[in-house]
Coordinates of C-alpha atoms in Angstrom, one line a residue:
M1 CA 127.0 11.3 -170.7
V2 CA 124.7 8.5 -169.7
C3 CA 126.3 8.0 -166.5
L4 CA 126.1 11.5 -165.6
C5 CA 122.5 11.8 -166.2
V6 CA 121.8 8.8 -164.0
T7 CA 123.8 10.3 -161.3
V8 CA 122.1 13.7 -161.3
L9 CA 118.6 11.9 -161.2
L10 CA 119.7 9.9 -158.2
I11 CA 120.9 12.8 -156.5
T12 CA 117.8 15.0 -157.4
G13 CA 115.3 12.0 -156.2
T14 CA 117.2 11.9 -152.9
V15 CA 117.0 15.7 -152.3
S16 CA 113.2 15.8 -153.2
A17 CA 112.3 13.1 -150.9
V18 CA 114.1 14.8 -148.0
F19 CA 112.3 18.1 -149.0
L20 CA 108.9 16.4 -149.1
K21 CA 109.4 15.0 -145.8
K22 CA 110.3 18.4 -144.2
Q23 CA 107.2 20.0 -145.7
Y24 CA 105.0 17.3 -144.6
D25 CA 106.3 17.7 -141.1
R26 CA 105.9 21.5 -141.0
T27 CA 103.5 23.2 -138.5
T28 CA 102.6 26.3 -140.4
Y29 CA 100.5 26.9 -143.3
F30 CA 102.1 27.3 -146.8
E31 CA 102.4 30.6 -148.5
N32 CA 99.6 32.4 -150.1
T33 CA 97.1 30.4 -147.6
T34 CA 94.1 32.0 -146.3
V35 CA 91.7 31.0 -143.6
N36 CA 88.1 32.2 -143.6
G37 CA 89.6 34.9 -145.9
F38 CA 92.4 35.9 -143.5
D39 CA 96.1 35.6 -144.3
A40 CA 97.6 32.5 -142.8
S41 CA 101.0 32.3 -144.7
L42 CA 103.5 30.7 -142.7
K43 CA 101.5 31.0 -139.4
E44 CA 100.7 28.1 -137.0
P45 CA 97.1 27.4 -136.2
K46 CA 97.6 28.9 -132.6
E47 CA 98.5 32.2 -134.4
M48 CA 95.2 32.3 -136.3
V49 CA 93.1 31.9 -133.1
P50 CA 93.3 35.4 -131.9
V51 CA 92.9 36.5 -135.4
L52 CA 89.7 34.7 -136.0
T53 CA 88.5 35.5 -132.4
G54 CA 89.0 39.2 -132.8
A55 CA 87.3 39.3 -136.2
Y56 CA 84.2 37.1 -135.2
S57 CA 84.0 38.7 -131.6
A58 CA 83.9 42.2 -133.0
P59 CA 80.2 42.7 -133.9
V60 CA 78.3 44.8 -131.7
I61 CA 74.6 44.1 -130.9
H62 CA 72.4 47.3 -131.1
I63 CA 68.8 47.1 -129.8
A64 CA 66.6 49.8 -131.3
E65 CA 63.2 51.2 -130.2
D66 CA 61.0 53.3 -132.2
G67 CA 63.8 53.6 -134.7
E68 CA 66.5 54.9 -132.2
E69 CA 69.2 52.9 -130.7
S70 CA 68.3 52.1 -127.0
V71 CA 71.3 49.9 -125.8
S72 CA 74.2 48.1 -127.3
Y73 CA 76.1 44.8 -126.3
S74 CA 79.2 42.9 -127.2
L75 CA 78.7 39.3 -128.1
D76 CA 80.4 38.3 -124.8
E77 CA 77.9 40.5 -123.0
L78 CA 75.2 38.5 -124.4
G79 CA 76.8 35.2 -123.4
F80 CA 78.3 34.3 -126.9
R81 CA 82.0 33.5 -126.4
I82 CA 84.1 31.9 -128.9
D83 CA 85.3 28.2 -128.2
E84 CA 89.0 28.9 -128.7
E85 CA 89.9 25.2 -128.0
A86 CA 87.5 23.9 -130.6
L87 CA 88.6 26.7 -133.0
L88 CA 92.3 25.6 -132.4
E89 CA 91.3 21.9 -133.3
N90 CA 89.3 23.3 -136.6
L91 CA 92.5 25.2 -137.6
E92 CA 94.8 22.2 -136.9
N93 CA 92.6 20.1 -138.9
A94 CA 92.6 22.5 -141.9
L95 CA 96.6 22.5 -141.6
N96 CA 96.5 18.9 -141.8
K97 CA 94.4 19.0 -145.1
Q98 CA 97.1 20.6 -147.0
K99 CA 99.3 17.4 -146.6
K100 CA 96.7 14.7 -146.7
S101 CA 98.7 13.3 -150.0
I102 CA 101.7 13.9 -152.0
G103 CA 99.6 15.4 -154.7
V104 CA 97.8 17.9 -152.2
L105 CA 101.1 18.6 -150.6
I106 CA 102.8 19.5 -153.8
S107 CA 99.6 21.6 -155.0
S108 CA 99.7 23.5 -151.5
M109 CA 103.5 24.4 -151.8
M110 CA 102.9 25.6 -155.3
G111 CA 99.8 27.6 -154.8
G112 CA 98.8 27.8 -151.2
N113 CA 95.3 26.9 -149.8
S114 CA 92.2 28.7 -148.9
F115 CA 90.4 27.0 -146.0
D116 CA 86.9 27.7 -144.5
V117 CA 86.9 26.6 -140.7
E118 CA 83.8 26.8 -138.4
V119 CA 84.3 29.4 -135.6
P120 CA 82.4 27.9 -132.7
F121 CA 80.7 29.8 -130.1
L122 CA 79.8 28.8 -126.5
Y123 CA 76.4 30.3 -125.3
D124 CA 75.2 30.9 -121.9
P125 CA 71.6 31.8 -121.9
A126 CA 71.8 33.0 -118.4
V127 CA 74.0 35.8 -119.1
L128 CA 71.7 37.1 -122.0
K129 CA 68.6 36.7 -119.9
S130 CA 70.3 38.9 -117.3
A131 CA 71.5 41.4 -119.6
V132 CA 68.5 41.8 -121.9
G133 CA 65.1 43.3 -120.7
A134 CA 63.0 46.4 -120.6
S135 CA 65.0 47.6 -117.5
A136 CA 68.1 47.9 -119.7
L137 CA 66.4 50.2 -122.4
K138 CA 66.8 53.9 -122.5
A139 CA 63.1 54.8 -122.5
E140 CA 61.1 54.8 -119.4
R141 CA 58.5 52.1 -119.4
V142 CA 54.8 53.3 -119.6
S143 CA 51.8 50.8 -119.0
C144 CA 49.1 50.7 -121.4
T145 CA 45.6 51.4 -120.0
E146 CA 42.2 50.2 -120.9
A147 CA 39.5 52.3 -122.2
E148 CA 37.0 53.0 -119.4
M149 CA 33.6 54.4 -118.9
L150 CA 33.5 57.6 -116.7
Y151 CA 30.6 59.6 -115.4
D152 CA 30.7 63.5 -115.9
E153 CA 28.7 64.7 -113.0
K154 CA 28.7 68.4 -114.4
E155 CA 27.3 67.3 -117.6
N156 CA 25.2 64.4 -116.1
E157 CA 26.4 61.9 -118.7
Y158 CA 28.5 59.1 -119.4
Y159 CA 31.6 59.0 -121.6
I160 CA 34.3 56.8 -122.8
K161 CA 38.0 57.6 -121.9
P162 CA 40.1 56.3 -124.7
E163 CA 42.8 53.6 -124.1
T164 CA 46.3 54.5 -124.0
Y165 CA 49.2 52.6 -125.5
G166 CA 52.4 52.0 -123.6
N167 CA 55.7 50.3 -124.2
E168 CA 55.9 47.4 -121.6
F169 CA 56.4 44.0 -122.9
E170 CA 57.4 40.6 -121.7
D171 CA 61.4 40.4 -121.4
S172 CA 61.3 36.9 -122.8
R173 CA 60.0 37.8 -126.0
L174 CA 62.9 40.4 -126.4
Q175 CA 65.2 37.8 -125.3
D176 CA 64.0 35.0 -127.6
L177 CA 64.4 37.5 -130.3
V178 CA 67.9 38.6 -129.6
E179 CA 69.1 35.1 -129.1
K180 CA 67.7 33.9 -132.5
E181 CA 69.2 36.8 -134.4
V182 CA 72.6 36.6 -132.5
S183 CA 72.7 33.0 -133.3
A184 CA 72.2 33.5 -136.8
L185 CA 74.9 35.9 -136.9
V186 CA 77.6 33.8 -135.2
S187 CA 76.7 30.8 -137.3
N188 CA 77.7 32.5 -140.4
S189 CA 81.1 31.3 -141.9
D190 CA 82.1 34.8 -142.8
P191 CA 83.0 37.6 -140.4
Q192 CA 79.8 39.8 -139.8
G193 CA 79.5 43.5 -139.0
D194 CA 77.3 45.0 -136.3
L195 CA 73.7 43.7 -135.9
T196 CA 70.5 45.9 -134.9
V197 CA 67.7 44.3 -133.5
D198 CA 64.5 46.2 -133.8
I199 CA 61.9 45.8 -131.2
P200 CA 58.6 44.9 -132.9
E201 CA 55.5 46.9 -132.3
S202 CA 53.8 43.5 -131.8
F203 CA 55.9 43.0 -128.7
Y204 CA 54.1 45.7 -126.7
F205 CA 51.1 44.8 -124.6
K206 CA 48.0 46.2 -126.0
P207 CA 44.8 47.2 -124.1
E208 CA 42.1 44.5 -124.2
L209 CA 39.4 47.2 -123.9
T210 CA 39.4 50.0 -126.5
K211 CA 37.0 52.9 -127.1
D212 CA 35.6 51.2 -130.3
D213 CA 34.4 48.3 -128.1
I214 CA 30.8 47.6 -129.2
S215 CA 29.6 46.6 -125.6
L216 CA 31.2 49.4 -123.9
N217 CA 29.6 51.8 -126.3
N218 CA 26.3 50.1 -126.0
E219 CA 26.4 50.4 -122.1
V220 CA 27.3 54.1 -122.4
N221 CA 24.5 54.7 -124.8
I222 CA 22.1 52.8 -122.5
L223 CA 22.9 54.6 -119.2
N224 CA 22.8 57.9 -121.0
S225 CA 19.3 57.1 -122.0
Y226 CA 18.4 57.0 -118.1
C227 CA 20.8 58.9 -116.2
K228 CA 19.3 62.4 -116.9
A229 CA 16.0 61.3 -115.4
K230 CA 15.2 63.3 -112.2
I231 CA 11.5 63.4 -110.7
T232 CA 11.0 66.1 -108.1
Y233 CA 7.9 65.0 -106.0
L234 CA 6.0 68.0 -104.7
F235 CA 4.3 67.5 -101.2
G236 CA 3.5 71.2 -100.9
K237 CA 6.9 73.1 -99.9
E238 CA 8.3 69.5 -99.1
K239 CA 10.0 67.7 -102.0
Q240 CA 11.5 64.4 -102.4
V241 CA 13.9 64.0 -105.2
L242 CA 14.5 60.7 -107.3
D243 CA 17.6 60.9 -109.4
W244 CA 20.4 58.7 -110.8
D245 CA 21.8 58.0 -107.4
T246 CA 18.7 55.7 -107.0
V247 CA 17.7 54.9 -110.5
S248 CA 21.3 53.5 -111.4
G249 CA 20.6 50.7 -108.8
W250 CA 17.4 49.8 -110.8
L251 CA 19.0 49.6 -114.1
S252 CA 20.8 46.5 -115.5
I253 CA 22.1 45.4 -119.0
V254 CA 20.9 41.9 -119.9
E255 CA 22.2 40.6 -123.1
G256 CA 22.6 44.3 -124.4
M257 CA 19.4 45.5 -123.4
P258 CA 18.2 47.8 -120.6
V259 CA 16.1 46.2 -117.9
L260 CA 14.6 48.0 -115.1
D261 CA 13.9 46.2 -111.7
A262 CA 10.2 46.4 -111.5
D263 CA 10.1 45.1 -107.9
A264 CA 12.8 47.8 -106.7
I265 CA 10.5 50.5 -108.4
H266 CA 7.3 49.1 -106.9
A267 CA 9.0 49.1 -103.4
Y268 CA 10.0 52.6 -104.0
V269 CA 6.5 53.7 -104.7
T270 CA 5.2 51.8 -101.8
D271 CA 7.7 53.3 -99.4
M272 CA 6.9 56.7 -100.5
A273 CA 3.0 56.0 -100.1
A274 CA 3.8 54.7 -96.6
R275 CA 5.5 58.0 -95.8
Y276 CA 2.9 60.3 -97.3
N277 CA -0.3 58.7 -97.1
T278 CA -2.6 60.3 -94.6
I279 CA -6.3 59.1 -95.3
Y280 CA -7.6 56.1 -93.2
Y281 CA -4.7 56.2 -90.8
E282 CA -4.8 57.1 -87.2
R283 CA -4.7 60.8 -86.8
D284 CA -3.8 63.1 -83.9
F285 CA -5.3 66.7 -84.2
E286 CA -4.3 69.7 -82.0
T287 CA -7.4 71.6 -81.1
S288 CA -7.9 75.2 -80.9
V289 CA -8.0 75.1 -77.3
G290 CA -4.7 73.2 -77.0
T291 CA -5.7 69.7 -76.4
T292 CA -4.9 66.7 -78.6
V293 CA -7.7 64.5 -80.0
T294 CA -6.9 61.2 -81.7
F295 CA -9.1 59.8 -84.3
A296 CA -8.9 56.0 -85.3
S297 CA -8.1 55.1 -88.8
Y298 CA -11.8 54.4 -89.5
Q299 CA -12.8 58.0 -88.5
N300 CA -10.1 59.6 -90.7
E301 CA -11.7 59.9 -94.3
Y302 CA -9.8 62.9 -95.0
G303 CA -6.2 63.0 -96.6
Y304 CA -4.1 62.0 -99.4
M305 CA -3.5 58.4 -100.8
I306 CA -1.0 57.6 -103.6
S307 CA -2.2 55.4 -106.3
E308 CA 0.6 52.8 -106.3
D309 CA -0.2 51.3 -109.8
G310 CA -0.8 54.7 -111.3
E311 CA 2.4 56.1 -109.8
Y312 CA 4.4 53.2 -111.0
D313 CA 3.2 53.5 -114.4
Q314 CA 3.9 57.3 -114.4
L315 CA 7.2 56.8 -112.9
M316 CA 8.2 54.2 -115.6
A317 CA 7.2 56.7 -118.2
D318 CA 9.3 59.5 -116.6
L319 CA 12.5 57.4 -116.4
K320 CA 12.1 56.3 -120.0
A321 CA 11.5 60.0 -121.0
N322 CA 15.1 60.6 -119.5
T323 CA 14.1 64.3 -118.6
E324 CA 13.8 66.4 -115.4
T325 CA 10.2 66.8 -114.2
E326 CA 8.5 68.1 -110.9
R327 CA 5.1 66.9 -110.0
E328 CA 2.9 65.5 -107.5
P329 CA 2.6 61.7 -107.3
V330 CA -0.5 60.2 -108.8
Y331 CA -3.1 60.1 -106.2
A332 CA -6.1 57.9 -105.5
Y333 CA -7.4 60.2 -103.1
R334 CA -6.2 63.8 -102.4
G335 CA -7.0 66.5 -99.8
Y336 CA -7.1 70.2 -100.0
S337 CA -3.7 71.3 -99.3
R338 CA -0.6 69.8 -97.8
N339 CA 2.9 70.4 -96.8
G340 CA 4.9 67.3 -96.3
Q341 CA 3.0 65.0 -94.0
D342 CA 0.9 67.7 -92.8
D343 CA -2.2 67.3 -95.0
L344 CA -4.2 70.2 -93.3
N345 CA -1.7 72.8 -93.8
G346 CA -3.8 75.6 -91.9
N347 CA -7.1 74.8 -94.0
Y348 CA -9.9 73.0 -92.0
V349 CA -13.1 73.7 -90.3
E350 CA -12.9 72.4 -86.5
V351 CA -16.1 71.7 -84.7
N352 CA -16.0 70.9 -81.1
L353 CA -19.3 69.3 -80.5
G354 CA -19.0 69.2 -76.8
A355 CA -18.3 73.1 -76.4
Q356 CA -20.7 73.6 -79.3
H357 CA -18.2 75.8 -81.2
L358 CA -16.7 76.1 -84.6
W359 CA -13.3 77.5 -86.1
F360 CA -12.6 78.2 -89.6
Y361 CA -9.2 78.3 -90.6
K362 CA -7.7 79.2 -94.1
D363 CA -4.0 79.3 -94.9
G364 CA -3.2 79.1 -91.1
K365 CA -5.5 82.1 -90.4
L366 CA -8.6 82.0 -88.2
L367 CA -11.3 83.6 -90.5
T368 CA -14.6 82.7 -88.6
E369 CA -15.4 81.6 -85.3
T370 CA -18.9 80.9 -84.0
D371 CA -21.2 79.0 -81.7
I372 CA -23.3 76.3 -83.2
V373 CA -26.0 73.7 -82.7
S374 CA -25.4 70.1 -83.5
G375 CA -27.5 66.7 -83.8
S376 CA -30.0 66.2 -80.9
V377 CA -28.8 63.8 -78.2
A378 CA -32.3 63.2 -77.0
K379 CA -33.5 62.2 -80.4
G380 CA -30.6 60.0 -81.0
A381 CA -29.4 62.1 -84.0
E382 CA -26.1 63.1 -82.8
T383 CA -23.6 64.6 -85.4
Q384 CA -20.9 62.1 -86.7
T385 CA -17.4 62.6 -85.3
G386 CA -14.5 62.1 -87.6
V387 CA -12.6 63.9 -90.2
F388 CA -14.0 64.3 -93.6
P389 CA -13.5 66.1 -96.8
L390 CA -15.9 68.7 -98.2
P391 CA -17.3 67.0 -101.4
Y392 CA -19.0 70.1 -102.7
K393 CA -20.8 73.4 -101.7
Q394 CA -24.2 74.4 -102.7
S395 CA -26.5 77.5 -102.7
P396 CA -29.3 77.4 -102.1
A397 CA -30.0 73.8 -101.2
N398 CA -33.3 71.9 -100.4
L399 CA -32.7 69.5 -97.5
V400 CA -35.2 66.7 -97.4
G401 CA -35.1 63.7 -95.0
Q402 CA -36.8 61.4 -92.7
G403 CA -35.5 60.6 -89.1
G404 CA -35.7 57.3 -87.3
S405 CA -38.8 55.5 -86.0
G406 CA -41.2 58.3 -84.6
S407 CA -39.1 61.0 -85.8
Q408 CA -40.3 63.8 -87.7
S409 CA -39.4 64.3 -91.7
W410 CA -38.0 67.6 -92.7
D411 CA -38.1 69.6 -95.9
V412 CA -36.3 72.7 -95.7
T413 CA -34.3 75.3 -97.9
V414 CA -31.0 76.6 -96.7
Q415 CA -29.0 79.1 -98.3
Y416 CA -25.6 77.7 -97.7
W417 CA -25.0 74.0 -97.7
M418 CA -21.7 72.3 -97.0
P419 CA -22.1 68.4 -96.6
F420 CA -19.6 66.3 -95.0
Y421 CA -20.9 62.9 -94.0
D422 CA -24.0 60.9 -94.9
G423 CA -26.6 63.7 -95.4
Q424 CA -24.8 65.6 -92.6
G425 CA -23.3 69.1 -93.2
L426 CA -22.8 72.6 -92.3
H427 CA -25.7 75.1 -93.1
D428 CA -27.2 78.2 -91.9
A429 CA -30.2 78.0 -89.5
N430 CA -32.4 81.1 -89.7
W431 CA -35.0 79.7 -87.7
R432 CA -32.8 79.6 -84.5
S433 CA -32.4 82.5 -82.3
S434 CA -29.7 81.2 -80.3
F435 CA -26.8 78.9 -80.6
G436 CA -24.2 77.0 -78.4
G437 CA -24.7 75.9 -74.8
N438 CA -26.8 72.8 -74.1
I439 CA -29.3 73.3 -76.9
Y440 CA -28.1 70.3 -78.8
L441 CA -28.9 68.0 -75.9
T442 CA -32.8 68.3 -76.2
N443 CA -33.4 70.6 -79.3
G444 CA -30.5 69.7 -81.6
S445 CA -30.6 69.3 -85.3
H446 CA -31.3 65.9 -87.3
G447 CA -27.5 65.5 -87.4
C448 CA -26.3 68.7 -89.2
V449 CA -24.2 71.4 -87.8
N450 CA -26.6 74.6 -87.6
L451 CA -24.9 78.0 -88.1
P452 CA -25.9 81.4 -87.5
P453 CA -26.5 82.8 -91.1
A454 CA -23.7 85.4 -91.1
A455 CA -21.2 82.8 -90.0
A456 CA -22.4 80.4 -92.6
A457 CA -22.3 83.0 -95.3
A458 CA -18.8 83.9 -94.3
I459 CA -17.7 80.3 -94.4
Y460 CA -19.3 79.6 -97.6
D461 CA -17.7 82.4 -99.3
Q462 CA -14.3 81.0 -98.4
I463 CA -14.4 77.4 -98.1
E464 CA -13.4 75.2 -101.2
E465 CA -14.1 71.7 -102.4
G466 CA -11.7 69.1 -100.5
F467 CA -11.6 71.2 -97.4
A468 CA -11.3 69.2 -94.1
I469 CA -14.1 69.1 -91.7
I470 CA -13.1 68.0 -88.3
L471 CA -15.6 67.1 -85.7
Y472 CA -14.9 65.7 -82.1
K473 CA -16.4 65.7 -78.7

């Protein structure tokens, strides 16, 4: 019995050594072995490569926008490809671990193994960059727009058109996000399911200027505080309109406050005055007989003159009132009636001293025409030539005066007195029996224009303060 036992042990030991040597040299995994959770029993590492490659390459990457899928990619389409050569090496290393010692080898034979191996990916950024971007998404790209200030011509006011929000973004931001999330996915040791990448709202371009912008609202409020101002200047039937087209060029906003260009406004008033002022300017006058008489500027004391300071102050007040108004400009001097630059407008007394004749026009109609007697030439008391306004009229009036050296004084009461220059005036002369001709040369007045009583009465009844009296030779 002893010899038999020894022989069995020797035979068993020899068989076991051979068997262990055979298991050590095997190229497959033992039974009951898994690799990354997949059954690898009796398989060579190269047989596990397609198993793992298929599992780890399976996830589909969905890019969603506004909660809806927009586009999908495989990992390969995004530049992520399994490095099968490195994977095979990792699998072979796992195989070798099952026989790194006699104890491990016997344990692997008895119970199998469970290995976790890295499934390495190769990544080509250029592939992802060419595949991922706004142009690949389903929705059409819409640009955002800034809030803007607009002018409503019908309502004559400014308003803010709100901003709009689009869906444009920088491709690089989405590419970075996709790369980050896919990289995290493929680095996981376990096979993963599909991945959805949601485009964050923060990626979209936002308008820099919105309807709530304080500066923009302040600007609208300021412009609306001036844009309704409209001043219609009246020059008889002729009008000059000042509105927002011009005023807008005078208004600026400095540190959030409105500033009107004082120099520009002064210039506007000055230009208007230069156009419509008539007093103290050279004047051409077409006479009743069709000739033209020119009066030098110093002879022209009738007409209109805009008060530039007064008009500037009134204009500033009108602009700040922000309303429409019709008015005459502020005058320093004004005539009786005008129509544009025509400051006579058919209302004047015309005296031709050479012809000793007078015409009286009102509203363009000849009301009275008469011969006259003017200042005596022989006595050096000729009537003043020029264009003068009637300051007032009086009935009756006591005329008292003293002529030059050697001249007689006078003290006479007239019924109709209409002065025009330095004590000279139109008046009735009931002491004369004739008028016209050459009487004025030797027996003229002390400078006044003597009229027949009936003619003087007719003129007096119709003439008004401010009327122009025009006297020429």
